[in-house]
Short mmCIF file of C-alpha atoms in Angstrom, two decimals:
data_model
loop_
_atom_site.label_atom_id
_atom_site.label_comp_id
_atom_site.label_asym_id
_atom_site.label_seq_id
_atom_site.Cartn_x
_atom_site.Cartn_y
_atom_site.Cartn_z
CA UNK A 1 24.59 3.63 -7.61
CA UNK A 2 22.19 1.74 -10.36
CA UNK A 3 19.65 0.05 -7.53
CA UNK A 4 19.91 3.70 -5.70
CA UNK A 5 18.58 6.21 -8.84
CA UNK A 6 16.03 3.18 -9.59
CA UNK A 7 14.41 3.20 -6.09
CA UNK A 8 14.46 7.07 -5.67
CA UNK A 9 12.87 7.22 -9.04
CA UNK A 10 10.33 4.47 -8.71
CA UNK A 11 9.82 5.52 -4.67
CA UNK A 12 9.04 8.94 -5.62
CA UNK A 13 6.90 8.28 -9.04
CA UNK A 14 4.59 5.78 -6.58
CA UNK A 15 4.29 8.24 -3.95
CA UNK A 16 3.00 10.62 -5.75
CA UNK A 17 -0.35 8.83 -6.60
CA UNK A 18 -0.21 6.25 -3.99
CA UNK A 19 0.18 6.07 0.23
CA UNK A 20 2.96 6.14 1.86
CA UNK A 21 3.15 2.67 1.66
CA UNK A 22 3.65 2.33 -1.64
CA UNK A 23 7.77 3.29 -0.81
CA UNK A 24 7.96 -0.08 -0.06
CA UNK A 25 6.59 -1.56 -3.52
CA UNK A 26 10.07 -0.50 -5.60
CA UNK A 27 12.23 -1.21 -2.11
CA UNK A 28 11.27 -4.84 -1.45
CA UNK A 29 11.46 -5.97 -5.59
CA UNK A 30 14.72 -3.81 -6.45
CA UNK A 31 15.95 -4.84 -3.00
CA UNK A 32 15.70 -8.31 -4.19
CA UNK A 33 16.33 -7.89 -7.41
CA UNK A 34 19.63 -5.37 -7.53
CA UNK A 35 21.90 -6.05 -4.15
CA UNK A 36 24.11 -8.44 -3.28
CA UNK A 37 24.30 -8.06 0.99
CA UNK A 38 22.13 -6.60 3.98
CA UNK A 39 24.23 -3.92 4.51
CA UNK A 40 24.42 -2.61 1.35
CA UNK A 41 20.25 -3.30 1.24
CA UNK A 42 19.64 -1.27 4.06
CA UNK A 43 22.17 1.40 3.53
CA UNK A 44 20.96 1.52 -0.46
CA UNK A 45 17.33 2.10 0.67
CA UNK A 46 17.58 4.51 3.95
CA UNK A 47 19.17 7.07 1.27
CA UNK A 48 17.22 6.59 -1.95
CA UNK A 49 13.74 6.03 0.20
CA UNK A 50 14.72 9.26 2.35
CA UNK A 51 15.62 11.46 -0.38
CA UNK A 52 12.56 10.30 -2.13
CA UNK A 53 10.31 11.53 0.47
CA UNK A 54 12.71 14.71 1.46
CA UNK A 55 12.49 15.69 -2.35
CA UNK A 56 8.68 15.18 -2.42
CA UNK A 57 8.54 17.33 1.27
CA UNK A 58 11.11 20.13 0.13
CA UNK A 59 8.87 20.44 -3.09
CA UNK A 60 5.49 20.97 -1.16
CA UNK A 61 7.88 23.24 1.23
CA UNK A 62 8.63 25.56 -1.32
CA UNK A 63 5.25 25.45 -3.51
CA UNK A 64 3.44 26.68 -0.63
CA UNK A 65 5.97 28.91 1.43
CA UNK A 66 6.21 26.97 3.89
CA UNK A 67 3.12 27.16 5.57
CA UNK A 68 2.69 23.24 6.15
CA UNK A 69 6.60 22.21 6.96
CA UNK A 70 5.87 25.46 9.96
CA UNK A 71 2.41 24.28 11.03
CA UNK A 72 3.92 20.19 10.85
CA UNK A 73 7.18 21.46 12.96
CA UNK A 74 4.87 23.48 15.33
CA UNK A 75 2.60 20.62 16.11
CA UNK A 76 5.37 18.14 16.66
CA UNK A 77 7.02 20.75 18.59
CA UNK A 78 10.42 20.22 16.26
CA UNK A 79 11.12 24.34 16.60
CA UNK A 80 12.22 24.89 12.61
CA UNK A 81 10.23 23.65 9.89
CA UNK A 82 14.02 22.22 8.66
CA UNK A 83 13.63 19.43 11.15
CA UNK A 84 9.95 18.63 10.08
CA UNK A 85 11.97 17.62 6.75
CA UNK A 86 14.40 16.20 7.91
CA UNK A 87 11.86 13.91 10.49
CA UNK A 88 10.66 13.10 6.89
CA UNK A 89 13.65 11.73 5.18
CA UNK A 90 13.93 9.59 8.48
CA UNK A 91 11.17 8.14 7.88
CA UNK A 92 11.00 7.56 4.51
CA UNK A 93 14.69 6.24 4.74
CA UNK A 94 13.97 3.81 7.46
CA UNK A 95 10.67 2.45 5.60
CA UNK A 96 12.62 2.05 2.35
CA UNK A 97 15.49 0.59 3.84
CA UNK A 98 13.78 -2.10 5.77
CA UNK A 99 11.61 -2.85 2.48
CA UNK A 100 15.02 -3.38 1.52
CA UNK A 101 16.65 -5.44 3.59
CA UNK A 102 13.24 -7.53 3.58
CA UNK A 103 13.57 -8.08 -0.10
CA UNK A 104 16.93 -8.89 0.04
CA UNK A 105 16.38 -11.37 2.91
CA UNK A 106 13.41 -12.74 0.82
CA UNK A 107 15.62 -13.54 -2.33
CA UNK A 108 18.22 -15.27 0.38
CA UNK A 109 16.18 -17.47 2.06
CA UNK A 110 14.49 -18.22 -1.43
CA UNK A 111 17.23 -18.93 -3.45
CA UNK A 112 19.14 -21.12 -0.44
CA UNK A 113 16.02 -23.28 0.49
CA UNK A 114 16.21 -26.91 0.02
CA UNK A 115 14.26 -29.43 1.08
CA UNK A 116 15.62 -32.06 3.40
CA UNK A 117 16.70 -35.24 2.05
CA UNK A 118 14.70 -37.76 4.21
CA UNK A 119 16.26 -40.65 3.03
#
């Protein structure tokens, strides 16, 4: 639950000043900072990175009645402006949870190098 709150919090802080890219800044370090298998990366990140961005798109949704999540849904031909958000938790979850699993991945093949005894 700890590496969770800490992404969301960091994920959405950095997106609101930053690209979009910037979810996977606090994926890839707390990813290989806070969890202990791939699964759990992944999983850990698809939720806390898609909430993140859902939060962030609900927020604009409401502040401006709706008029962009419509006009988004309408161009990608998604019917209700509900699916426009949820198209944007997808997203943002699968970014953050690959960031993720990279970090995690990063810290494993780190940690478990060794170099070759040529002897």
């Amino acid at each position: 639950m700890r590496p969770f709150i800490i992404i969301f919090i960091f994920t959405w802080f950095l997106n609101l000043f930053l690209p979009w890219w910037s979810a996977l800044l606090p994926a890839i370090i707390f990813g290989a900072w806070l969890l202990e298998n791939s699964l759990s990366a992944f999983i850990t990140g698809l939720t806390a990175g898609g909430f993140a961005w859902f939060a962030q798109a609900f927020y604009i949704h409401i502040a401006n009645d709706a008029i962009l999540s419509t006009r988004v849904a309408e161009m990608l031909q998604l019917g209700s402006p509900w699916f426009a958000l949820l198209f944007t938790f997808l997203i943002g979850g699968i970014l953050a949870g690959f960031g993720t699993l990279f970090g995690y991945q990063l810290k494993t093949v780190l940690t478990n190098s060794s170099i070759p005894d040529t002897n």
